[in-house]
Amino acid sequence: MIRNFALILLIPILFCSCQSSREKDVHYSMGYIDAGQTPVPPEAISPYEPTEVTYLYKPSVELTSDWNLDVKLFSKYRYTNEYVKLWREKMGYTPTRPTMTDEEFFNAVNLNYPGLEKVKSAVADSDFSRAVKEYLVYQSKRSRTDYFKHKPIPRKSGETAVKEAHRIMADPEFPACFPGKDFSLIRLSGHFDRAFQHTQETKYAEAWLEMFNHWYATYRPPANRVKAYIGFIFEPNWITLEAWRTVVGMCESERRLARAGDLGLDQNKMFTVYKSILEHAQFLYQNNDVFMPGNWQVHQCEGMMKIGAYYPSFKQARFWCKHSWKLIQEHMKTETFADGTHCENSIGYAMSIISANRKIVRYVRNLGWDIPDEFLEKWRSMYMAGTKIMTPSNSSVPMGDG
C-alpha cells in the first residue's frame, strides 16, 4: 500500500522534472558560431538583420495552407510565377537587381585580353550585337586549362538522364517547372546536360538553355548583401550556398555548350549564360567580402575561384581568386585542428572540405602562386583523420547534419 502511494506521489514529480528539462527555444547569436570558433567581425554582420535570431519549431510565415513554407513540404509546391509573387508580397522582398545589359557586361570584361581584339573593336563602335557574336566566337575557340579530367558519364547514368529530360520537357509548365523536390535549377537542368553528353543530340542542349534563360529572367539576384548569411531561404536559387552549386553546374555545362554557333543553338540565350556567370561571381563576393566562420564560405570561395580560373578575361577574375585564396587559408588555419578533424564535427562536411581544397589547390598551382606548407600539412592531416574512420568497404561514413 505504502509502495503504491509512493509511486503515485512520484508521477507529478517526474512530470515537473521533465517539463523543466525540456529544451528551450534556441537563441543563436549572430556574433559567434560557438565558443571555440573565431568571432564574426562586426562589419560582417548585416545591418538588415537583428543581432539575435530565434529559431522556431514551426515556420513563422505561411502563404496559404497549400503554400506552406515548412522545408519538409518543399515537394508540394512549384516555383511558379504565382508562387514567387505570393512569397515576395509576404516577405516584402523585391529583386532590385535589373537584368544586365550587354554594355554593362562588356564593361566588366578586359577587352585587352588576348583573343578579344574583334570584341574590343565592336564595343568601341557601340555595336553590341556584333560584340556578342564575336565574344561567343572567342569562347568557342579559346584554349582552356583542363583543371580536371572529365570522364564520360556511365551508360546507365546517361540513359537515366535522357528519361528524366523527357519527363521535364513533357511538363505543361516547361520551362517554368521547378519542382520543390529537385530544389534547384542546376540539379534539374543537369539532366539535360548529361543527356546531351550521352547522346550529343542538340535538343537537350536547347532545353538546357531554354530552362536556364527562363530562370535568369525570373529569379533575379538581390541587389545588396543578403539579410542573413544563408540568404533568402524561401527562394533557394539565391541561398548563398546554392549560388555556389549553380556556379559549378554552369561552368561545367558552358564547356560543352560553348560551341553554340556550331551546334545551331540560340546565341542570345547562350550569351545569357556568361552574364549569369559574371553575376554569380559578383553575388558571391558581395556576400563573402569578409571572413565568415563555417564550411559554407569555403565552398563559395571555391566557386569564386572557379569563375576566376575558368574565365580569366573578366576584369576582376584575378581579384576574385586572390580574395578567395586569402579567406580559404584563414579557414584552414582556424577550423582544421592539428589532428585533421574539422571544427564542425560532421564527417560529411570534413569530406566536402577536403574535396573543395583539392580543386582550390589545382587553381592556385595553375595561377603560379605559392601554397604555404602549413596549409598543405593541415590538408594532409584531414586525409589521415579520414582514413581512421573508413568503413570496411573503403568509403567514408555517410554522416552529415544528422
Tab-separated table of C-alpha atoms in Angstrom:
chain	number	residue	atom	x	y	z
A	1	MET	CA	0.000	0.000	0.000
A	2	ILE	CA	2.784	2.368	1.016
A	3	ARG	CA	4.709	1.407	-2.144
A	4	ASN	CA	1.696	2.280	-4.384
A	5	PHE	CA	1.208	5.584	-2.583
A	6	ALA	CA	4.881	6.470	-3.158
A	7	LEU	CA	4.564	5.701	-6.858
A	8	ILE	CA	1.505	7.967	-7.120
A	9	LEU	CA	3.449	10.819	-5.498
A	10	LEU	CA	6.373	10.224	-7.827
A	11	ILE	CA	4.326	10.823	-11.022
A	12	PRO	CA	3.821	14.620	-10.652
A	13	ILE	CA	7.443	14.990	-9.541
A	14	LEU	CA	8.678	13.244	-12.676
A	15	PHE	CA	6.274	15.285	-14.809
A	16	CYS	CA	7.552	18.590	-13.412
A	17	SER	CA	11.136	17.413	-13.800
A	18	CYS	CA	10.565	16.547	-17.467
A	19	GLN	CA	8.900	19.905	-18.076
A	20	SER	CA	11.819	21.785	-16.554
A	21	SER	CA	14.375	19.780	-18.540
A	22	ARG	CA	12.692	20.309	-21.912
A	23	GLU	CA	14.898	22.019	-24.449
A	24	LYS	CA	14.015	25.680	-24.689
A	25	ASP	CA	13.830	27.732	-27.873
A	26	VAL	CA	17.339	28.329	-29.122
A	27	HIS	CA	18.583	31.906	-29.261
A	28	TYR	CA	21.622	31.894	-31.507
A	29	SER	CA	23.921	34.887	-31.502
A	30	MET	CA	24.972	36.143	-34.925
A	31	GLY	CA	28.215	37.293	-33.319
A	32	TYR	CA	29.642	33.842	-32.574
A	33	ILE	CA	29.251	30.425	-34.139
A	34	ASP	CA	30.310	28.705	-30.925
A	35	ALA	CA	32.731	29.253	-28.098
A	36	GLY	CA	35.577	27.548	-29.934
A	37	GLN	CA	35.438	29.494	-33.179
A	38	THR	CA	36.646	32.866	-34.347
A	39	PRO	CA	34.019	35.575	-33.724
A	40	VAL	CA	32.286	37.052	-36.730
A	41	PRO	CA	33.718	40.560	-37.204
A	42	PRO	CA	31.161	43.349	-36.623
A	43	GLU	CA	31.450	44.550	-40.222
A	44	ALA	CA	30.353	41.095	-41.413
A	45	ILE	CA	27.010	41.280	-39.620
A	46	SER	CA	24.428	42.650	-41.966
A	47	PRO	CA	22.733	45.857	-40.760
A	48	TYR	CA	19.474	44.499	-42.158
A	49	GLU	CA	19.168	41.665	-39.621
A	50	PRO	CA	18.565	41.769	-35.840
A	51	THR	CA	21.567	40.829	-33.706
A	52	GLU	CA	19.660	37.904	-32.212
A	53	VAL	CA	17.914	35.303	-34.362
A	54	THR	CA	15.369	32.940	-32.839
A	55	TYR	CA	14.800	29.584	-34.482
A	56	LEU	CA	11.208	28.376	-34.151
A	57	TYR	CA	9.864	24.830	-34.185
A	58	LYS	CA	7.218	25.829	-36.720
A	59	PRO	CA	7.519	28.116	-39.745
A	60	SER	CA	6.616	31.664	-38.806
A	61	VAL	CA	5.226	32.521	-42.226
A	62	GLU	CA	2.569	30.737	-44.229
A	63	LEU	CA	1.163	31.888	-47.540
A	64	THR	CA	-1.866	29.606	-47.588
A	65	SER	CA	-2.438	26.028	-46.475
A	66	ASP	CA	-1.274	24.964	-49.951
A	67	TRP	CA	1.850	27.120	-49.893
A	68	ASN	CA	3.311	26.209	-46.517
A	69	LEU	CA	6.900	27.328	-46.207
A	70	ASP	CA	7.973	24.466	-43.984
A	71	VAL	CA	11.070	22.998	-45.637
A	72	LYS	CA	9.672	19.488	-45.149
A	73	LEU	CA	6.862	20.335	-47.556
A	74	PHE	CA	9.008	21.648	-50.414
A	75	SER	CA	7.873	18.841	-52.705
A	76	LYS	CA	4.254	20.016	-52.511
A	77	TYR	CA	4.650	23.222	-54.475
A	78	ARG	CA	6.252	24.505	-57.630
A	79	TYR	CA	8.173	27.698	-58.199
A	80	THR	CA	5.559	29.170	-60.480
A	81	ASN	CA	5.277	32.891	-61.126
A	82	GLU	CA	2.199	32.880	-58.883
A	83	TYR	CA	4.176	31.408	-56.014
A	84	VAL	CA	7.048	33.872	-56.462
A	85	LYS	CA	4.582	36.770	-56.396
A	86	LEU	CA	2.889	35.459	-53.250
A	87	TRP	CA	6.013	34.958	-51.182
A	88	ARG	CA	7.520	38.251	-52.309
A	89	GLU	CA	4.394	40.027	-51.073
A	90	LYS	CA	4.568	38.178	-47.752
A	91	MET	CA	8.292	38.628	-47.251
A	92	GLY	CA	8.409	42.176	-48.563
A	93	TYR	CA	11.256	41.292	-50.912
A	94	THR	CA	11.741	42.856	-54.332
A	95	PRO	CA	14.514	41.595	-56.623
A	96	THR	CA	16.004	45.023	-57.206
A	97	ARG	CA	18.907	43.969	-59.408
A	98	PRO	CA	17.847	44.588	-63.024
A	99	THR	CA	18.815	42.360	-65.916
A	100	MET	CA	22.369	43.100	-67.011
A	101	THR	CA	22.716	44.981	-70.290
A	102	ASP	CA	25.251	44.000	-72.949
A	103	GLU	CA	27.151	47.236	-72.330
A	104	GLU	CA	27.387	46.511	-68.571
A	105	PHE	CA	28.692	43.040	-69.310
A	106	PHE	CA	31.454	44.251	-71.616
A	107	ASN	CA	32.421	46.944	-69.094
A	108	ALA	CA	33.330	44.043	-66.778
A	109	VAL	CA	35.494	42.343	-69.424
A	110	ASN	CA	39.166	43.107	-70.014
A	111	LEU	CA	38.911	43.912	-73.714
A	112	ASN	CA	42.708	43.961	-73.989
A	113	TYR	CA	42.835	40.270	-73.151
A	114	PRO	CA	44.425	38.196	-75.965
A	115	GLY	CA	41.771	36.952	-78.386
A	116	LEU	CA	39.251	39.727	-77.713
A	117	GLU	CA	40.516	42.167	-80.354
A	118	LYS	CA	37.349	41.914	-82.504
A	119	VAL	CA	35.149	42.218	-79.414
A	120	LYS	CA	37.020	45.390	-78.407
A	121	SER	CA	36.553	46.868	-81.877
A	122	ALA	CA	32.800	46.178	-81.826
A	123	VAL	CA	32.418	47.680	-78.337
A	124	ALA	CA	34.376	50.780	-79.419
A	125	ASP	CA	31.814	51.196	-82.220
A	126	SER	CA	28.969	50.644	-79.706
A	127	ASP	CA	27.897	47.714	-81.885
A	128	PHE	CA	26.971	45.369	-79.047
A	129	SER	CA	25.166	42.932	-81.298
A	130	ARG	CA	28.434	42.316	-83.152
A	131	ALA	CA	30.333	42.291	-79.850
A	132	VAL	CA	28.108	39.480	-78.560
A	133	LYS	CA	28.715	37.389	-81.686
A	134	GLU	CA	32.477	37.934	-81.547
A	135	TYR	CA	32.545	37.144	-77.835
A	136	LEU	CA	30.782	33.832	-78.436
A	137	VAL	CA	33.282	33.034	-81.211
A	138	TYR	CA	36.105	33.778	-78.767
A	139	GLN	CA	34.608	31.497	-76.110
A	140	SER	CA	34.137	28.670	-78.601
A	141	LYS	CA	37.718	28.796	-79.850
A	142	ARG	CA	39.813	29.858	-76.869
A	143	SER	CA	42.200	27.422	-75.247
A	144	ARG	CA	41.074	26.256	-71.842
A	145	THR	CA	43.099	24.928	-68.944
A	146	ASP	CA	41.867	21.407	-68.269
A	147	TYR	CA	41.734	21.617	-64.490
A	148	PHE	CA	40.164	18.208	-64.101
A	149	LYS	CA	39.875	15.203	-66.346
A	150	HIS	CA	36.265	14.796	-67.408
A	151	LYS	CA	35.349	11.166	-67.764
A	152	PRO	CA	32.445	10.100	-69.989
A	153	ILE	CA	29.321	9.555	-67.933
A	154	PRO	CA	28.345	5.895	-67.373
A	155	ARG	CA	25.828	4.478	-69.833
A	156	LYS	CA	23.254	3.874	-67.100
A	157	SER	CA	23.537	7.471	-65.872
A	158	GLY	CA	23.155	8.725	-69.437
A	159	GLU	CA	20.047	6.644	-70.036
A	160	THR	CA	18.534	7.831	-66.767
A	161	ALA	CA	19.291	11.435	-67.716
A	162	VAL	CA	17.541	11.011	-71.087
A	163	LYS	CA	14.482	9.598	-69.345
A	164	GLU	CA	14.397	12.455	-66.830
A	165	ALA	CA	14.973	15.055	-69.555
A	166	HIS	CA	11.897	13.833	-71.444
A	167	ARG	CA	9.874	13.900	-68.214
A	168	ILE	CA	10.789	17.538	-67.621
A	169	MET	CA	10.216	18.640	-71.226
A	170	ALA	CA	6.778	16.983	-71.161
A	171	ASP	CA	5.749	19.077	-68.144
A	172	PRO	CA	2.997	21.524	-69.203
A	173	GLU	CA	4.804	24.287	-67.312
A	174	PHE	CA	8.179	23.772	-69.007
A	175	PRO	CA	10.474	25.735	-68.883
A	176	ALA	CA	8.971	27.178	-65.698
A	177	CYS	CA	8.714	23.831	-63.911
A	178	PHE	CA	10.898	23.782	-60.808
A	179	PRO	CA	9.528	21.013	-58.577
A	180	GLY	CA	10.498	21.539	-54.971
A	181	LYS	CA	11.960	18.063	-54.631
A	182	ASP	CA	14.647	18.971	-57.170
A	183	PHE	CA	15.276	22.140	-55.134
A	184	SER	CA	17.487	23.937	-57.627
A	185	LEU	CA	17.806	24.854	-61.270
A	186	ILE	CA	21.163	23.152	-61.735
A	187	ARG	CA	20.097	19.830	-60.241
A	188	LEU	CA	17.104	19.853	-62.551
A	189	SER	CA	18.818	21.117	-65.710
A	190	GLY	CA	21.674	18.713	-65.016
A	191	HIS	CA	19.501	16.011	-66.574
A	192	PHE	CA	19.661	17.925	-69.878
A	193	ASP	CA	23.406	18.357	-69.593
A	194	ARG	CA	24.012	14.641	-69.002
A	195	ALA	CA	21.522	13.668	-71.709
A	196	PHE	CA	23.406	15.923	-74.138
A	197	GLN	CA	26.734	14.363	-73.124
A	198	HIS	CA	25.290	10.887	-73.568
A	199	THR	CA	23.552	11.401	-76.924
A	200	GLN	CA	25.101	14.571	-78.429
A	201	GLU	CA	21.569	15.496	-79.532
A	202	THR	CA	21.162	19.272	-79.588
A	203	LYS	CA	17.546	19.143	-78.389
A	204	TYR	CA	18.839	18.546	-74.875
A	205	ALA	CA	21.260	21.471	-75.118
A	206	GLU	CA	18.385	23.631	-76.381
A	207	ALA	CA	16.217	22.531	-73.440
A	208	TRP	CA	19.050	23.397	-71.014
A	209	LEU	CA	19.283	26.907	-72.452
A	210	GLU	CA	15.506	27.313	-72.509
A	211	MET	CA	15.156	26.487	-68.827
A	212	PHE	CA	18.231	28.490	-67.859
A	213	ASN	CA	17.059	31.632	-69.658
A	214	HIS	CA	13.631	31.428	-68.026
A	215	TRP	CA	15.318	31.096	-64.638
A	216	TYR	CA	17.680	34.008	-65.370
A	217	ALA	CA	14.816	36.353	-66.198
A	218	THR	CA	12.546	35.205	-63.350
A	219	TYR	CA	14.841	34.776	-60.357
A	220	ARG	CA	16.976	37.906	-60.238
A	221	PRO	CA	19.647	38.221	-57.553
A	222	PRO	CA	19.210	40.697	-54.699
A	223	ALA	CA	20.969	43.991	-55.263
A	224	ASN	CA	22.520	44.198	-51.791
A	225	ARG	CA	24.099	41.869	-49.265
A	226	VAL	CA	21.527	39.270	-48.236
A	227	LYS	CA	19.741	39.796	-44.921
A	228	ALA	CA	21.304	36.724	-43.336
A	229	TYR	CA	24.385	34.841	-44.456
A	230	ILE	CA	22.375	31.866	-45.696
A	231	GLY	CA	20.414	34.177	-47.945
A	232	PHE	CA	16.762	34.000	-48.894
A	233	ILE	CA	15.816	30.618	-47.531
A	234	PHE	CA	12.418	30.860	-49.182
A	235	GLU	CA	13.925	31.135	-52.658
A	236	PRO	CA	16.656	28.500	-52.802
A	237	ASN	CA	18.107	29.853	-56.039
A	238	TRP	CA	19.777	32.671	-54.109
A	239	ILE	CA	20.764	30.997	-50.890
A	240	THR	CA	24.459	31.821	-50.890
A	241	LEU	CA	25.469	28.146	-50.918
A	242	GLU	CA	23.015	27.405	-53.731
A	243	ALA	CA	24.694	30.124	-55.783
A	244	TRP	CA	27.939	28.134	-55.473
A	245	ARG	CA	26.188	24.967	-56.683
A	246	THR	CA	24.799	26.863	-59.656
A	247	VAL	CA	28.293	28.160	-60.477
A	248	VAL	CA	29.650	24.603	-60.548
A	249	GLY	CA	26.880	23.450	-62.879
A	250	MET	CA	27.037	26.489	-65.157
A	251	CYS	CA	30.801	26.395	-65.635
A	252	GLU	CA	30.818	22.695	-66.488
A	253	SER	CA	27.833	22.953	-68.846
A	254	GLU	CA	29.329	26.007	-70.553
A	255	ARG	CA	32.378	23.938	-71.519
A	256	ARG	CA	30.095	21.716	-73.599
A	257	LEU	CA	27.781	24.431	-74.920
A	258	ALA	CA	30.445	26.979	-75.880
A	259	ARG	CA	30.219	25.737	-79.477
A	260	ALA	CA	26.749	27.318	-79.637
A	261	GLY	CA	27.103	28.546	-83.213
A	262	ASP	CA	28.408	25.218	-84.469
A	263	LEU	CA	25.601	23.408	-82.668
A	264	GLY	CA	22.922	25.695	-84.086
A	265	LEU	CA	21.928	26.953	-80.631
A	266	ASP	CA	20.345	30.334	-79.978
A	267	GLN	CA	23.351	32.599	-79.457
A	268	ASN	CA	21.467	35.231	-77.450
A	269	LYS	CA	20.392	32.554	-74.999
A	270	MET	CA	23.962	31.305	-74.809
A	271	PHE	CA	25.241	34.806	-74.067
A	272	THR	CA	22.887	34.926	-71.071
A	273	VAL	CA	24.941	32.126	-69.517
A	274	TYR	CA	28.048	34.343	-69.481
A	275	LYS	CA	26.056	37.219	-67.999
A	276	SER	CA	24.840	34.927	-65.234
A	277	ILE	CA	28.340	33.602	-64.545
A	278	LEU	CA	29.514	37.196	-64.066
A	279	GLU	CA	26.533	37.986	-61.823
A	280	HIS	CA	27.226	34.904	-59.704
A	281	ALA	CA	30.829	35.975	-59.142
A	282	GLN	CA	29.645	39.435	-58.115
A	283	PHE	CA	26.959	37.967	-55.834
A	284	LEU	CA	29.381	35.568	-54.151
A	285	TYR	CA	31.892	38.332	-53.482
A	286	GLN	CA	29.132	40.626	-52.252
A	287	ASN	CA	28.266	38.083	-49.559
A	288	ASN	CA	31.803	36.840	-48.847
A	289	ASP	CA	33.738	40.096	-48.708
A	290	VAL	CA	34.876	39.354	-45.127
A	291	PHE	CA	35.746	36.210	-43.178
A	292	MET	CA	32.704	34.197	-42.029
A	293	PRO	CA	33.291	31.022	-39.967
A	294	GLY	CA	31.972	27.750	-41.313
A	295	ASN	CA	32.273	25.438	-44.289
A	296	TRP	CA	29.773	27.400	-46.382
A	297	GLN	CA	32.276	30.128	-47.154
A	298	VAL	CA	34.936	27.631	-48.235
A	299	HIS	CA	32.619	26.288	-50.924
A	300	GLN	CA	31.538	29.748	-52.008
A	301	CYS	CA	35.150	30.892	-52.280
A	302	GLU	CA	35.858	27.804	-54.372
A	303	GLY	CA	33.032	28.975	-56.645
A	304	MET	CA	34.596	32.421	-56.986
A	305	MET	CA	37.966	30.837	-57.754
A	306	LYS	CA	36.354	28.566	-60.333
A	307	ILE	CA	34.929	31.545	-62.213
A	308	GLY	CA	38.192	33.458	-61.943
A	309	ALA	CA	40.194	30.463	-63.192
A	310	TYR	CA	37.790	29.425	-65.969
A	311	TYR	CA	37.134	32.969	-67.265
A	312	PRO	CA	40.378	34.950	-66.849
A	313	SER	CA	39.213	37.676	-69.243
A	314	PHE	CA	36.894	39.158	-66.608
A	315	LYS	CA	38.496	42.292	-65.170
A	316	GLN	CA	38.093	41.050	-61.600
A	317	ALA	CA	38.979	37.402	-62.263
A	318	ARG	CA	42.373	37.574	-60.574
A	319	PHE	CA	40.974	39.610	-57.676
A	320	TRP	CA	38.242	37.026	-57.007
A	321	CYS	CA	40.907	34.329	-56.900
A	322	LYS	CA	43.266	36.285	-54.603
A	323	HIS	CA	40.458	37.284	-52.235
A	324	SER	CA	39.081	33.743	-52.065
A	325	TRP	CA	42.527	32.206	-51.542
A	326	LYS	CA	43.173	34.553	-48.601
A	327	LEU	CA	39.883	33.582	-46.917
A	328	ILE	CA	40.395	29.864	-47.582
A	329	GLN	CA	43.811	29.940	-45.901
A	330	GLU	CA	42.220	31.554	-42.859
A	331	HIS	CA	39.585	28.808	-42.761
A	332	MET	CA	42.229	26.105	-42.878
A	333	LYS	CA	44.176	27.838	-40.104
A	334	THR	CA	41.263	28.335	-37.708
A	335	GLU	CA	38.879	25.473	-38.479
A	336	THR	CA	41.046	22.416	-39.093
A	337	PHE	CA	42.687	21.067	-35.955
A	338	ALA	CA	46.167	19.577	-35.692
A	339	ASP	CA	44.822	16.012	-35.748
A	340	GLY	CA	42.971	16.663	-39.021
A	341	THR	CA	39.474	16.884	-37.577
A	342	HIS	CA	37.217	19.743	-38.586
A	343	CYS	CA	35.624	22.128	-36.122
A	344	GLU	CA	32.090	21.309	-37.301
A	345	ASN	CA	32.473	17.644	-36.331
A	346	SER	CA	30.463	16.378	-39.297
A	347	ILE	CA	32.196	13.677	-41.305
A	348	GLY	CA	30.285	14.714	-44.406
A	349	TYR	CA	31.400	18.329	-44.016
A	350	ALA	CA	35.021	17.330	-43.434
A	351	MET	CA	34.986	15.252	-46.621
A	352	SER	CA	33.420	18.118	-48.563
A	353	ILE	CA	36.153	20.486	-47.347
A	354	ILE	CA	38.830	18.006	-48.458
A	355	SER	CA	37.210	17.853	-51.899
A	356	ALA	CA	36.854	21.647	-52.150
A	357	ASN	CA	40.523	22.122	-51.266
A	358	ARG	CA	41.538	19.600	-53.931
A	359	LYS	CA	40.036	21.932	-56.544
A	360	ILE	CA	41.368	25.058	-54.851
A	361	VAL	CA	44.941	23.702	-54.785
A	362	ARG	CA	44.681	22.954	-58.515
A	363	TYR	CA	43.524	26.516	-59.246
A	364	VAL	CA	46.291	28.028	-57.114
A	365	ARG	CA	49.001	25.930	-58.740
A	366	ASN	CA	47.803	26.893	-62.218
A	367	LEU	CA	47.881	30.547	-61.184
A	368	GLY	CA	51.524	30.049	-60.189
A	369	TRP	CA	51.004	31.043	-56.564
A	370	ASP	CA	52.777	29.550	-53.568
A	371	ILE	CA	50.914	27.206	-51.244
A	372	PRO	CA	52.090	27.528	-47.624
A	373	ASP	CA	53.477	24.350	-46.057
A	374	GLU	CA	51.113	24.824	-43.110
A	375	PHE	CA	48.114	24.711	-45.448
A	376	LEU	CA	49.284	21.548	-47.194
A	377	GLU	CA	50.163	19.859	-43.902
A	378	LYS	CA	46.736	20.523	-42.418
A	379	TRP	CA	45.077	19.365	-45.630
A	380	ARG	CA	47.048	16.113	-45.489
A	381	SER	CA	46.090	15.694	-41.827
A	382	MET	CA	42.419	15.805	-42.870
A	383	TYR	CA	43.031	12.849	-45.172
A	384	MET	CA	44.806	10.987	-42.368
A	385	ALA	CA	41.910	11.638	-40.000
A	386	GLY	CA	39.543	10.375	-42.674
A	387	THR	CA	41.398	7.096	-43.144
A	388	LYS	CA	40.992	6.305	-39.444
A	389	ILE	CA	37.215	6.225	-39.763
A	390	MET	CA	36.868	4.485	-43.119
A	391	THR	CA	34.344	1.686	-43.389
A	392	PRO	CA	35.457	-1.863	-44.340
A	393	SER	CA	34.369	-1.082	-47.901
A	394	ASN	CA	36.857	1.814	-48.033
A	395	SER	CA	34.195	4.503	-48.089
A	396	SER	CA	33.540	7.365	-45.716
A	397	VAL	CA	30.760	7.227	-43.173
A	398	PRO	CA	27.699	8.966	-44.708
A	399	MET	CA	27.147	11.297	-41.771
A	400	GLY	CA	26.095	14.867	-42.425
A	401	ASP	CA	23.964	17.294	-40.430
A	402	GLY	CA	22.102	14.475	-38.717
